[in-house]
C-alpha cells in the first residue's frame, strides 16, 4: 500500500490591508513609496520596492512592484501592480508610480481619472 504525503508550503498573501500594518511600518512604507516615485535610478527603484514588499509581507509580485489602492473610497489594500484586474486611474505623468485601483474596487466601482 502506497501512501502519498503532501506538504504544503506556506503561502504569502497576494494583498495586504494597509491598516493592519503598525504605525511605524505604515510610515516606512509611505516613505519608501514616495522615494520610489521620484527616483531616477532603476536600481534604486528596485531596492525601494523590494523593501516596501518586505514590510508588507505580501507574496513576491510578478514584476517586483506593489501599489496601495488609489480609489477615492479610501480602500486600504496593497496589491501586486501587475494584477490583470487592477485598473489604471492615472498614468505616472513623469513619475514612476501612477495611480491604480485594486481589483476589488475596479470590479465594484471603477473609477476614472476625472473623479
PDB file of N, CA, C and O in Angstrom, residues 1 4 6 11 22 29 40 46 61-62 71 77 86 88 93 97 106:
ATOM      1  N   UNK A   1       0.848  -1.161   0.000  1.00  0.00           N
ATOM      2  CA  UNK A   1       0.000   0.000   0.000  1.00  0.00           C
ATOM      3  C   UNK A   1       0.903   1.236   0.000  1.00  0.00           C
ATOM      4  O   UNK A   1       1.791   1.373   0.813  1.00  0.00           O
ATOM      5  N   UNK A   4       0.650   8.638  -0.059  1.00  0.00           N
ATOM      6  CA  UNK A   4       1.196   9.898  -0.563  1.00  0.00           C
ATOM      7  C   UNK A   4       1.166  10.929   0.550  1.00  0.00           C
ATOM      8  O   UNK A   4       0.156  11.093   1.225  1.00  0.00           O
ATOM      9  N   UNK A   6       1.688  14.846   1.218  1.00  0.00           N
ATOM     10  CA  UNK A   6       1.831  16.148   0.584  1.00  0.00           C
ATOM     11  C   UNK A   6       2.092  17.188   1.654  1.00  0.00           C
ATOM     12  O   UNK A   6       1.363  17.268   2.638  1.00  0.00           O
ATOM     13  N   UNK A  11       2.076  29.893   2.320  1.00  0.00           N
ATOM     14  CA  UNK A  11       1.765  30.845   1.267  1.00  0.00           C
ATOM     15  C   UNK A  11       1.779  32.254   1.834  1.00  0.00           C
ATOM     16  O   UNK A  11       1.468  32.467   3.007  1.00  0.00           O
ATOM     17  N   UNK A  22       1.663  48.195  11.391  1.00  0.00           N
ATOM     18  CA  UNK A  22       1.871  49.058  12.559  1.00  0.00           C
ATOM     19  C   UNK A  22       2.066  50.498  12.077  1.00  0.00           C
ATOM     20  O   UNK A  22       2.436  50.724  10.919  1.00  0.00           O
ATOM     21  N   UNK A  29       6.598  52.400   4.980  1.00  0.00           N
ATOM     22  CA  UNK A  29       6.029  52.064   3.676  1.00  0.00           C
ATOM     23  C   UNK A  29       5.761  53.335   2.867  1.00  0.00           C
ATOM     24  O   UNK A  29       6.138  53.423   1.688  1.00  0.00           O
ATOM     25  N   UNK A  40      15.254  58.497  -9.989  1.00  0.00           N
ATOM     26  CA  UNK A  40      15.585  58.381 -11.417  1.00  0.00           C
ATOM     27  C   UNK A  40      16.379  57.112 -11.689  1.00  0.00           C
ATOM     28  O   UNK A  40      16.621  56.766 -12.839  1.00  0.00           O
ATOM     29  N   UNK A  46      14.120  49.482  -7.754  1.00  0.00           N
ATOM     30  CA  UNK A  46      14.004  48.055  -7.411  1.00  0.00           C
ATOM     31  C   UNK A  46      14.233  47.827  -5.924  1.00  0.00           C
ATOM     32  O   UNK A  46      13.502  47.081  -5.282  1.00  0.00           O
ATOM     33  N   UNK A  61       5.545  39.799  -5.831  1.00  0.00           N
ATOM     34  CA  UNK A  61       4.841  40.251  -7.023  1.00  0.00           C
ATOM     35  C   UNK A  61       5.617  39.906  -8.293  1.00  0.00           C
ATOM     36  O   UNK A  61       6.839  39.820  -8.282  1.00  0.00           O
ATOM     37  N   UNK A  62       4.894  39.727  -9.365  1.00  0.00           N
ATOM     38  CA  UNK A  62       5.481  39.271 -10.629  1.00  0.00           C
ATOM     39  C   UNK A  62       6.635  40.152 -11.093  1.00  0.00           C
ATOM     40  O   UNK A  62       7.675  39.656 -11.500  1.00  0.00           O
ATOM     41  N   UNK A  71      -8.133  54.291  -4.931  1.00  0.00           N
ATOM     42  CA  UNK A  71      -9.565  54.504  -5.082  1.00  0.00           C
ATOM     43  C   UNK A  71     -10.048  55.614  -4.134  1.00  0.00           C
ATOM     44  O   UNK A  71      -9.604  55.692  -2.988  1.00  0.00           O
ATOM     45  N   UNK A  77      -6.099  48.579   0.554  1.00  0.00           N
ATOM     46  CA  UNK A  77      -5.439  47.388   0.017  1.00  0.00           C
ATOM     47  C   UNK A  77      -4.126  47.726  -0.688  1.00  0.00           C
ATOM     48  O   UNK A  77      -4.051  48.640  -1.498  1.00  0.00           O
ATOM     49  N   UNK A  86      -6.415  44.885 -11.962  1.00  0.00           N
ATOM     50  CA  UNK A  86      -6.237  46.249 -11.440  1.00  0.00           C
ATOM     51  C   UNK A  86      -6.609  47.229 -12.546  1.00  0.00           C
ATOM     52  O   UNK A  86      -6.539  46.919 -13.728  1.00  0.00           O
ATOM     53  N   UNK A  88      -6.083  51.145 -14.083  1.00  0.00           N
ATOM     54  CA  UNK A  88      -5.278  52.364 -14.087  1.00  0.00           C
ATOM     55  C   UNK A  88      -6.212  53.573 -14.008  1.00  0.00           C
ATOM     56  O   UNK A  88      -7.060  53.769 -14.870  1.00  0.00           O
ATOM     57  N   UNK A  93       2.665  60.061 -15.304  1.00  0.00           N
ATOM     58  CA  UNK A  93       2.828  61.502 -15.509  1.00  0.00           C
ATOM     59  C   UNK A  93       4.213  62.029 -15.186  1.00  0.00           C
ATOM     60  O   UNK A  93       4.347  63.054 -14.537  1.00  0.00           O
ATOM     61  N   UNK A  97       5.365  56.089 -10.336  1.00  0.00           N
ATOM     62  CA  UNK A  97       4.134  55.434  -9.905  1.00  0.00           C
ATOM     63  C   UNK A  97       2.904  56.191 -10.400  1.00  0.00           C
ATOM     64  O   UNK A  97       2.749  57.370 -10.127  1.00  0.00           O
ATOM     65  N   UNK A 106     -11.994  48.037  -8.555  1.00  0.00           N
ATOM     66  CA  UNK A 106     -12.216  48.168 -10.008  1.00  0.00           C
ATOM     67  C   UNK A 106     -13.462  47.401 -10.430  1.00  0.00           C
ATOM     68  O   UNK A 106     -14.201  47.837 -11.315  1.00  0.00           O
TER      69      UNK A 106
END
